Short mmCIF file of N, CA and C in Angstrom, two decimals:
data_model
loop_
_atom_site.label_atom_id
_atom_site.label_comp_id
_atom_site.label_asym_id
_atom_site.label_seq_id
_atom_site.Cartn_x
_atom_site.Cartn_y
_atom_site.Cartn_z
N MET A 21 0.78 -1.17 -0.03
CA MET A 21 0.08 0.07 0.10
C MET A 21 0.80 1.32 0.07
N ASN A 22 0.39 2.18 -0.91
CA ASN A 22 1.50 3.44 -1.06
C ASN A 22 0.22 4.66 -1.10
N PRO A 23 -0.23 5.11 0.11
CA PRO A 23 -1.32 6.04 0.12
C PRO A 23 -0.68 7.35 -0.46
N ASP A 24 -1.49 8.29 -0.95
CA ASP A 24 -1.22 9.55 -1.12
C ASP A 24 -1.13 10.52 0.16
N VAL A 25 -2.27 10.00 1.03
CA VAL A 25 -2.57 10.97 1.99
C VAL A 25 -2.81 9.88 3.28
N MET A 26 -2.56 10.29 4.43
CA MET A 26 -2.67 9.57 5.68
C MET A 26 -3.50 10.35 6.56
N LEU A 27 -4.62 10.08 7.15
CA LEU A 27 -5.66 10.60 8.10
C LEU A 27 -5.28 10.21 9.59
N PHE A 28 -5.06 11.09 10.47
CA PHE A 28 -5.22 10.53 11.57
C PHE A 28 -5.81 11.16 12.80
N ASP A 29 -6.54 10.62 13.63
CA ASP A 29 -7.51 11.19 14.34
C ASP A 29 -6.95 11.02 15.96
N GLU A 30 -6.63 11.96 16.35
CA GLU A 30 -5.89 11.87 17.94
C GLU A 30 -5.07 10.37 18.04
N PRO A 31 -4.14 10.41 17.34
CA PRO A 31 -3.39 8.83 17.35
C PRO A 31 -2.47 8.56 18.67
N THR A 32 -2.48 9.82 19.57
CA THR A 32 -1.75 9.60 20.78
C THR A 32 -2.57 9.67 22.09
N SER A 33 -3.75 9.61 21.66
CA SER A 33 -4.99 9.59 23.01
C SER A 33 -4.95 8.05 23.47
N ALA A 34 -5.01 8.17 24.60
CA ALA A 34 -5.12 6.90 25.75
C ALA A 34 -3.89 6.28 25.37
N LEU A 35 -2.85 6.74 25.04
CA LEU A 35 -1.37 5.83 25.07
C LEU A 35 -0.36 6.37 26.46
N ASP A 36 0.15 5.51 26.78
CA ASP A 36 1.24 5.79 27.94
C ASP A 36 2.23 6.76 27.14
N PRO A 37 2.91 7.41 27.84
CA PRO A 37 4.09 8.22 27.57
C PRO A 37 5.03 7.83 26.70
N GLU A 38 5.63 6.37 26.75
CA GLU A 38 6.53 5.78 26.13
C GLU A 38 5.90 5.81 24.69
N MET A 39 4.77 5.03 24.70
CA MET A 39 4.26 4.94 23.20
C MET A 39 3.62 6.12 22.57
N VAL A 40 3.47 7.39 23.37
CA VAL A 40 3.32 8.54 22.48
C VAL A 40 4.39 8.88 21.83
N GLY A 41 5.58 8.99 22.35
CA GLY A 41 6.75 9.36 21.78
C GLY A 41 7.31 8.42 20.45
N GLU A 42 6.91 7.19 20.58
CA GLU A 42 6.97 6.29 19.31
C GLU A 42 6.08 6.47 18.13
N VAL A 43 5.04 6.91 18.69
CA VAL A 43 3.77 7.21 17.57
C VAL A 43 4.47 8.52 16.97
N LEU A 44 4.87 9.72 17.49
CA LEU A 44 5.18 10.84 16.86
C LEU A 44 6.20 10.50 15.95
N ALA A 45 7.15 9.98 16.60
CA ALA A 45 8.47 9.74 15.66
C ALA A 45 8.39 9.13 14.50
N VAL A 46 7.56 8.11 14.42
CA VAL A 46 6.87 7.51 13.31
C VAL A 46 6.13 8.59 12.20
N MET A 47 5.39 8.99 12.79
CA MET A 47 4.72 10.38 12.27
C MET A 47 5.78 11.31 11.73
N GLN A 48 6.40 11.82 12.74
CA GLN A 48 7.73 12.76 12.27
C GLN A 48 8.67 12.16 10.97
N ASP A 49 8.69 10.97 10.98
CA ASP A 49 9.63 10.46 10.06
C ASP A 49 8.79 10.33 8.80
N LEU A 50 7.48 9.87 8.94
CA LEU A 50 6.46 10.19 7.57
C LEU A 50 6.68 11.40 6.89
N ALA A 51 6.57 12.47 7.48
CA ALA A 51 6.70 13.74 7.40
C ALA A 51 7.83 14.19 6.74
N LYS A 52 9.17 13.73 6.93
CA LYS A 52 10.26 13.96 6.75
C LYS A 52 10.26 13.27 5.47
N LYS A 53 9.95 12.27 5.19
CA LYS A 53 9.77 11.70 3.77
C LYS A 53 8.76 12.08 2.75
N GLY A 54 7.97 13.30 3.05
CA GLY A 54 7.20 13.98 2.22
C GLY A 54 5.69 13.42 2.23
N MET A 55 5.37 12.51 3.23
CA MET A 55 3.89 12.05 3.45
C MET A 55 2.92 13.08 3.54
N THR A 56 2.01 13.42 2.90
CA THR A 56 1.09 14.29 3.32
C THR A 56 -0.07 13.60 4.36
N MET A 57 -0.16 14.27 5.46
CA MET A 57 -0.87 13.78 6.88
C MET A 57 -2.01 14.98 7.14
N VAL A 58 -3.13 14.44 7.38
CA VAL A 58 -4.22 15.28 7.90
C VAL A 58 -4.29 14.67 9.43
N VAL A 59 -3.91 15.72 10.22
CA VAL A 59 -3.85 15.11 11.76
C VAL A 59 -4.87 16.00 12.83
N VAL A 60 -5.25 15.21 13.45
CA VAL A 60 -6.12 15.87 14.63
C VAL A 60 -5.51 15.58 15.74
N THR A 61 -4.95 16.65 16.33
CA THR A 61 -4.27 16.55 17.61
C THR A 61 -4.21 17.22 18.65
N HIS A 62 -4.24 17.10 19.67
CA HIS A 62 -3.88 18.20 21.18
C HIS A 62 -2.42 18.04 21.23
N GLU A 63 -1.31 17.32 20.60
CA GLU A 63 -0.10 17.68 20.92
C GLU A 63 0.63 18.74 20.22
N MET A 64 0.46 19.84 20.83
CA MET A 64 0.93 21.07 20.26
C MET A 64 2.29 21.18 19.88
N GLY A 65 3.13 20.68 20.50
CA GLY A 65 4.64 20.68 20.24
C GLY A 65 4.73 20.14 18.96
N PHE A 66 4.16 18.90 18.64
CA PHE A 66 4.15 18.09 17.61
C PHE A 66 4.03 18.78 16.23
N ALA A 67 2.53 19.36 16.46
CA ALA A 67 1.96 20.18 15.48
C ALA A 67 2.95 21.32 15.05
N LYS A 68 3.29 22.07 16.19
CA LYS A 68 4.35 23.29 15.66
C LYS A 68 5.55 22.74 15.01
N GLU A 69 6.25 21.84 15.31
CA GLU A 69 7.39 21.21 14.81
C GLU A 69 7.46 20.55 13.66
N VAL A 70 6.25 19.86 13.35
CA VAL A 70 5.86 19.22 12.09
C VAL A 70 4.94 19.91 10.84
N ALA A 71 4.15 20.30 11.38
CA ALA A 71 3.01 20.76 10.41
C ALA A 71 3.58 21.97 9.37
N ASP A 72 3.15 21.83 8.50
CA ASP A 72 3.15 22.74 7.20
C ASP A 72 2.34 23.89 7.33
N ARG A 73 0.94 23.52 7.72
CA ARG A 73 -0.38 24.26 7.79
C ARG A 73 -1.03 23.80 9.24
N VAL A 74 -1.57 24.89 9.86
CA VAL A 74 -2.53 24.34 11.23
C VAL A 74 -3.82 25.27 11.00
N ILE A 75 -4.63 24.30 11.26
CA ILE A 75 -6.05 24.77 11.27
C ILE A 75 -6.70 24.81 12.87
N PHE A 76 -7.08 25.59 13.45
CA PHE A 76 -7.69 25.39 14.69
C PHE A 76 -8.96 25.54 14.76
N MET A 77 -9.55 24.59 15.30
CA MET A 77 -11.19 24.42 15.18
C MET A 77 -11.66 24.50 16.57
N ALA A 78 -12.98 25.11 16.78
CA ALA A 78 -13.68 25.03 17.91
C ALA A 78 -15.13 24.90 17.82
N ASP A 79 -15.58 23.72 18.18
CA ASP A 79 -17.00 23.61 18.28
C ASP A 79 -17.81 23.23 16.87
N GLY A 80 -16.34 22.69 15.83
CA GLY A 80 -16.60 22.15 14.61
C GLY A 80 -16.29 23.31 13.72
N ILE A 81 -15.84 24.73 13.93
CA ILE A 81 -15.70 25.62 13.20
C ILE A 81 -14.37 25.74 13.06
N ILE A 82 -13.78 26.28 11.73
CA ILE A 82 -12.54 26.97 11.61
C ILE A 82 -12.48 28.04 12.34
N GLN A 83 -11.51 28.48 13.24
CA GLN A 83 -11.37 29.65 13.74
C GLN A 83 -10.21 30.48 13.24
N GLU A 84 -8.97 29.69 12.80
CA GLU A 84 -7.86 30.21 12.46
C GLU A 84 -7.11 29.18 11.84
N GLU A 85 -6.45 29.72 10.53
CA GLU A 85 -5.68 28.95 9.62
C GLU A 85 -4.51 29.34 9.46
N GLY A 86 -3.42 28.78 9.42
CA GLY A 86 -1.97 29.39 8.96
C GLY A 86 -0.76 28.52 9.31
N THR A 87 0.23 29.35 9.06
CA THR A 87 1.69 28.23 9.46
C THR A 87 1.72 28.09 10.69
N PRO A 88 2.46 27.03 11.23
CA PRO A 88 2.88 27.02 12.71
C PRO A 88 3.26 28.54 13.29
N LYS A 89 4.13 28.95 12.61
CA LYS A 89 4.65 30.27 13.25
C LYS A 89 3.44 31.19 13.57
N GLU A 90 2.66 31.57 12.46
CA GLU A 90 1.22 32.33 12.87
C GLU A 90 0.60 32.04 13.61
N ILE A 91 0.02 30.69 13.79
CA ILE A 91 -0.79 30.29 14.59
C ILE A 91 -0.02 30.41 16.05
N PHE A 92 1.12 29.50 16.32
CA PHE A 92 1.46 29.72 17.53
C PHE A 92 2.36 30.90 18.10
N GLU A 93 2.60 31.68 17.20
CA GLU A 93 3.34 33.06 17.72
C GLU A 93 2.43 34.18 17.68
N HIS A 94 1.51 34.29 16.85
CA HIS A 94 0.86 35.57 16.33
C HIS A 94 -0.50 35.09 16.34
N PRO A 95 -1.36 34.34 17.14
CA PRO A 95 -2.65 33.89 16.81
C PRO A 95 -3.38 35.28 16.81
N GLN A 96 -4.64 35.11 15.68
CA GLN A 96 -5.59 36.55 15.60
C GLN A 96 -6.65 36.35 16.12
N ASN A 97 -7.16 35.39 16.35
CA ASN A 97 -8.65 34.93 16.75
C ASN A 97 -8.53 34.39 18.15
N SER A 98 -9.63 35.28 18.97
CA SER A 98 -9.47 35.39 20.41
C SER A 98 -9.79 33.97 20.94
N ARG A 99 -10.32 33.02 20.32
CA ARG A 99 -10.37 31.64 20.81
C ARG A 99 -9.07 31.02 20.63
N THR A 100 -8.53 31.03 19.47
CA THR A 100 -7.09 30.33 19.46
C THR A 100 -6.21 30.99 20.56
N GLN A 101 -6.29 32.30 20.79
CA GLN A 101 -5.51 33.02 21.80
C GLN A 101 -5.74 32.25 22.93
N ASP A 102 -7.15 32.10 23.52
CA ASP A 102 -7.18 31.73 25.01
C ASP A 102 -6.76 30.12 24.83
N PHE A 103 -7.09 29.48 24.09
CA PHE A 103 -6.65 27.98 24.02
C PHE A 103 -5.04 27.92 24.04
N LEU A 104 -4.50 28.49 23.30
CA LEU A 104 -2.91 28.66 23.34
C LEU A 104 -2.44 29.04 24.71
N ASN A 105 -2.99 30.08 25.17
CA ASN A 105 -2.54 30.81 26.64
C ASN A 105 -2.74 29.27 27.69
N LYS A 106 -3.69 28.62 27.54
CA LYS A 106 -4.19 27.60 28.64
C LYS A 106 -2.89 26.47 28.28
N VAL A 107 -2.59 26.19 27.05
CA VAL A 107 -1.95 24.72 27.20
C VAL A 107 -0.42 24.86 26.70
N LEU A 108 0.04 26.17 26.36
CA LEU A 108 1.38 26.23 26.57
C LEU A 108 1.99 26.82 27.50
#
């Protein structure tokens, strides 16, 4: 199997910390090899490091979209700002 895109929905939820690291390492390796991935995650450090684009959603609505630098360093949306202030 050689997919063009891989979808991940909270791939690290309910994993112990050791397994979280292993899963994120595999996904990071896929990204380095050019695999297109759509990832739903609460792992902000991983998203900041690996993503080309970040979409922040709340209540099923896109609140903000941009590069990791734009979203994590200069969020424009108040909901995005509130969330990042709580988790970072």
